[in-house]
PDB file of C-alpha atoms in Angstrom:
ATOM      1  CA  GLN A 136       0.000   0.000   0.000  1.00 93.00           C
ATOM      2  CA  VAL A 137       1.398   3.376  -1.025  1.00 96.00           C
ATOM      3  CA  ARG A 138       1.509   6.037   1.625  1.00 97.00           C
ATOM      4  CA  LEU A 139       2.601   9.663   1.214  1.00 98.00           C
ATOM      5  CA  VAL A 140       3.036  11.740   4.357  1.00 98.00           C
ATOM      6  CA  GLU A 141       3.603  15.474   4.199  1.00 98.00           C
ATOM      7  CA  SER A 142       5.083  17.710   6.858  1.00 98.00           C
ATOM      8  CA  GLY A 143       6.529  21.186   7.239  1.00 98.00           C
ATOM      9  CA  GLY A 144       3.448  23.330   6.861  1.00 98.00           C
ATOM     10  CA  GLY A 145       2.626  26.156   9.218  1.00 98.00           C
ATOM     11  CA  SER A 146       1.901  29.847   9.575  1.00 98.00           C
ATOM     12  CA  VAL A 147       4.352  32.474   8.379  1.00 98.00           C
ATOM     13  CA  GLN A 148       4.328  36.137   7.537  1.00 98.00           C
ATOM     14  CA  SER A 149       4.477  37.418   4.016  1.00 98.00           C
ATOM     15  CA  GLY A 150       8.024  37.201   2.685  1.00 98.00           C
ATOM     16  CA  GLY A 151       8.844  34.230   4.865  1.00 98.00           C
ATOM     17  CA  SER A 152       9.933  30.722   3.941  1.00 98.00           C
ATOM     18  CA  LEU A 153       8.862  27.152   4.560  1.00 98.00           C
ATOM     19  CA  ARG A 154      10.152  23.780   3.487  1.00 98.00           C
ATOM     20  CA  LEU A 155       7.658  21.007   2.917  1.00 98.00           C
ATOM     21  CA  SER A 156       8.626  17.337   2.960  1.00 98.00           C
ATOM     22  CA  CYS A 157       6.842  14.282   1.649  1.00 98.00           C
ATOM     23  CA  VAL A 158       7.965  10.792   2.595  1.00 98.00           C
ATOM     24  CA  ALA A 159       6.788   7.947   0.385  1.00 97.00           C
ATOM     25  CA  SER A 160       6.413   4.340   1.507  1.00 96.00           C
ATOM     26  CA  GLY A 161       5.242   1.391  -0.524  1.00 95.00           C
ATOM     27  CA  TYR A 162       5.795   3.349  -3.724  1.00 94.00           C
ATOM     28  CA  THR A 163       7.716   1.565  -6.469  1.00 91.00           C
ATOM     29  CA  TYR A 164      10.341   3.790  -8.053  1.00 90.00           C
ATOM     30  CA  ARG A 165      10.817   3.207 -11.774  1.00 92.00           C
ATOM     31  CA  ARG A 166      12.574   5.030 -14.589  1.00 91.00           C
ATOM     32  CA  ASN A 167       9.363   6.877 -15.354  1.00 94.00           C
ATOM     33  CA  SER A 168       8.516   7.771 -11.754  1.00 96.00           C
ATOM     34  CA  CYS A 169       7.379  11.300 -11.015  1.00 97.00           C
ATOM     35  CA  MET A 170       6.365  13.179  -7.902  1.00 97.00           C
ATOM     36  CA  GLY A 171       4.602  16.478  -7.473  1.00 98.00           C
ATOM     37  CA  TRP A 172       3.112  19.069  -5.189  1.00 98.00           C
ATOM     38  CA  PHE A 173      -0.398  20.446  -5.505  1.00 98.00           C
ATOM     39  CA  ARG A 174      -2.302  23.032  -3.510  1.00 98.00           C
ATOM     40  CA  GLN A 175      -5.909  23.942  -2.955  1.00 98.00           C
ATOM     41  CA  ALA A 176      -7.205  27.095  -1.343  1.00 96.00           C
ATOM     42  CA  PRO A 177     -10.756  27.354   0.036  1.00 91.00           C
ATOM     43  CA  GLY A 178     -13.241  27.883  -2.753  1.00 94.00           C
ATOM     44  CA  LYS A 179     -10.651  27.304  -5.457  1.00 96.00           C
ATOM     45  CA  GLU A 180      -9.717  24.397  -7.689  1.00 97.00           C
ATOM     46  CA  ARG A 181      -6.658  22.295  -7.007  1.00 97.00           C
ATOM     47  CA  GLU A 182      -3.568  23.713  -8.660  1.00 97.00           C
ATOM     48  CA  GLY A 183      -0.389  21.926  -9.696  1.00 97.00           C
ATOM     49  CA  VAL A 184       2.592  23.656  -8.090  1.00 98.00           C
ATOM     50  CA  ALA A 185       5.632  21.646  -9.133  1.00 98.00           C
ATOM     51  CA  GLU A 186       6.702  18.218 -10.277  1.00 97.00           C
ATOM     52  CA  ILE A 187       9.910  16.257 -10.682  1.00 97.00           C
ATOM     53  CA  ASP A 188      10.705  13.015 -12.425  1.00 95.00           C
ATOM     54  CA  ASN A 189      13.261  10.305 -11.844  1.00 92.00           C
ATOM     55  CA  ASP A 190      15.803  12.068 -14.068  1.00 91.00           C
ATOM     56  CA  GLY A 191      15.504  15.156 -11.904  1.00 93.00           C
ATOM     57  CA  ILE A 192      13.682  17.173 -14.537  1.00 93.00           C
ATOM     58  CA  LYS A 193      11.586  19.799 -12.786  1.00 96.00           C
ATOM     59  CA  ARG A 194       8.537  21.825 -13.728  1.00 95.00           C
ATOM     60  CA  HIS A 195       7.126  24.697 -11.733  1.00 97.00           C
ATOM     61  CA  ALA A 196       3.885  26.596 -12.141  1.00 97.00           C
ATOM     62  CA  ASP A 197       4.306  30.149 -13.408  1.00 97.00           C
ATOM     63  CA  SER A 198       2.788  31.454 -10.183  1.00 97.00           C
ATOM     64  CA  VAL A 199       5.681  30.056  -8.127  1.00 98.00           C
ATOM     65  CA  LYS A 200       8.648  30.202 -10.507  1.00 98.00           C
ATOM     66  CA  GLY A 201      11.647  31.864  -8.916  1.00 97.00           C
ATOM     67  CA  ARG A 202      10.162  31.415  -5.427  1.00 98.00           C
ATOM     68  CA  PHE A 203       9.497  27.672  -5.007  1.00 98.00           C
ATOM     69  CA  THR A 204      11.836  24.796  -5.777  1.00 98.00           C
ATOM     70  CA  ILE A 205      11.025  21.109  -5.866  1.00 98.00           C
ATOM     71  CA  SER A 206      13.739  18.575  -5.128  1.00 98.00           C
ATOM     72  CA  GLN A 207      14.048  14.934  -4.152  1.00 97.00           C
ATOM     73  CA  ASP A 208      16.230  12.561  -2.213  1.00 94.00           C
ATOM     74  CA  ASN A 209      15.566   9.117  -3.648  1.00 86.00           C
ATOM     75  CA  ALA A 210      17.700   7.467  -0.976  1.00 88.00           C
ATOM     76  CA  LYS A 211      15.260   8.811   1.592  1.00 88.00           C
ATOM     77  CA  ASN A 212      12.157   8.361  -0.576  1.00 93.00           C
ATOM     78  CA  THR A 213      11.462  12.020   0.052  1.00 97.00           C
ATOM     79  CA  VAL A 214      10.428  14.944  -2.110  1.00 98.00           C
ATOM     80  CA  TYR A 215      10.725  18.528  -0.907  1.00 98.00           C
ATOM     81  CA  LEU A 216       9.185  21.873  -1.742  1.00 98.00           C
ATOM     82  CA  GLU A 217      11.288  24.855  -0.738  1.00 98.00           C
ATOM     83  CA  MET A 218       9.064  27.920  -0.590  1.00 98.00           C
ATOM     84  CA  ASN A 219      10.564  31.398  -0.364  1.00 98.00           C
ATOM     85  CA  SER A 220       9.127  34.916  -0.602  1.00 98.00           C
ATOM     86  CA  LEU A 221       5.751  33.584   0.429  1.00 98.00           C
ATOM     87  CA  LYS A 222       2.684  35.637  -0.362  1.00 97.00           C
ATOM     88  CA  SER A 223      -0.800  35.624   1.128  1.00 97.00           C
ATOM     89  CA  GLU A 224      -2.088  34.066  -2.095  1.00 96.00           C
ATOM     90  CA  ASP A 225       0.102  31.028  -1.402  1.00 98.00           C
ATOM     91  CA  THR A 226      -2.160  30.129   1.515  1.00 98.00           C
ATOM     92  CA  ALA A 227      -3.576  26.669   0.820  1.00 98.00           C
ATOM     93  CA  MET A 228      -3.517  23.005   1.705  1.00 98.00           C
ATOM     94  CA  TYR A 229      -0.453  21.520   0.040  1.00 98.00           C
ATOM     95  CA  SER A 230      -0.510  17.880  -0.997  1.00 98.00           C
ATOM     96  CA  CYS A 231       2.119  15.543  -2.303  1.00 98.00           C
ATOM     97  CA  ALA A 232       1.398  13.152  -5.159  1.00 98.00           C
ATOM     98  CA  GLY A 233       3.215  10.264  -6.799  1.00 97.00           C
ATOM     99  CA  GLY A 234       2.793   8.591 -10.153  1.00 97.00           C
ATOM    100  CA  TYR A 235       4.407   7.688 -13.455  1.00 97.00           C
ATOM    101  CA  LEU A 236       5.030   9.385 -16.782  1.00 96.00           C
ATOM    102  CA  ASP A 237       2.575   8.130 -19.388  1.00 95.00           C
ATOM    103  CA  GLU A 238       5.399   8.178 -21.941  1.00 94.00           C
ATOM    104  CA  TYR A 239       9.138   7.837 -21.415  1.00 93.00           C
ATOM    105  CA  ASP A 240      11.919   6.896 -23.790  1.00 91.00           C
ATOM    106  CA  PRO A 241      15.191   6.329 -21.906  1.00 85.00           C
ATOM    107  CA  SER A 242      17.246   6.577 -25.107  1.00 90.00           C
ATOM    108  CA  THR A 243      15.958  10.019 -26.029  1.00 87.00           C
ATOM    109  CA  ARG A 244      14.787  11.084 -22.570  1.00 83.00           C
ATOM    110  CA  PHE A 245      11.464  12.004 -24.143  1.00 88.00           C
ATOM    111  CA  ARG A 246       8.921  12.303 -21.402  1.00 90.00           C
ATOM    112  CA  GLY A 247       5.164  12.664 -21.475  1.00 92.00           C
ATOM    113  CA  ARG A 248       2.737  13.730 -18.812  1.00 93.00           C
ATOM    114  CA  CYS A 249       2.926  12.654 -15.194  1.00 96.00           C
ATOM    115  CA  VAL A 250      -0.153  10.651 -14.249  1.00 97.00           C
ATOM    116  CA  PHE A 251      -0.555  10.913 -10.503  1.00 97.00           C
ATOM    117  CA  GLN A 252      -1.985   7.855  -8.772  1.00 97.00           C
ATOM    118  CA  HIS A 253      -1.241   8.350  -5.101  1.00 97.00           C
ATOM    119  CA  TRP A 254      -1.983  11.306  -2.838  1.00 98.00           C
ATOM    120  CA  GLY A 255      -1.069  12.418   0.639  1.00 98.00           C
ATOM    121  CA  GLN A 256      -3.398  13.999   3.183  1.00 97.00           C
ATOM    122  CA  GLY A 257      -1.843  17.424   2.893  1.00 97.00           C
ATOM    123  CA  THR A 258      -0.234  20.027   5.102  1.00 98.00           C
ATOM    124  CA  GLN A 259      -1.655  23.505   5.655  1.00 98.00           C
ATOM    125  CA  VAL A 260       0.332  26.594   4.723  1.00 98.00           C
ATOM    126  CA  THR A 261      -0.980  29.946   5.920  1.00 98.00           C
ATOM    127  CA  VAL A 262       0.710  33.197   4.943  1.00 98.00           C
ATOM    128  CA  SER A 263      -0.365  36.375   6.706  1.00 97.00           C
ATOM    129  CA  SER A 264       0.254  39.821   5.256  1.00 88.00           C
TER     130      SER A 264
END
């Protein structure tokens, strides 16, 4: 059974920083593995924040580029989200997700879309202005 457990959320003032962690257990790492962070604010749809694949290729949403950074430590089965220069609009429940690329060619490194199959419970981030 796959389990994703997030931690590191909390309350900070605008301009502050937080580092979220997500530890995965029972998840099978493959060449086409990918992990991501999502967030959902009250009354809003869930938004993809960042994702990373097994080759370390990263993607960040435009709304967080230059402020947030996703990283991973495969030896620890952990993915991180470093969040700097936090704004009030970053307030949301942040969830970790794990899945696999729907297409991946190891010879060309061509990669498709990450299909997320497993989700954590989330950790709350509140930014006050």
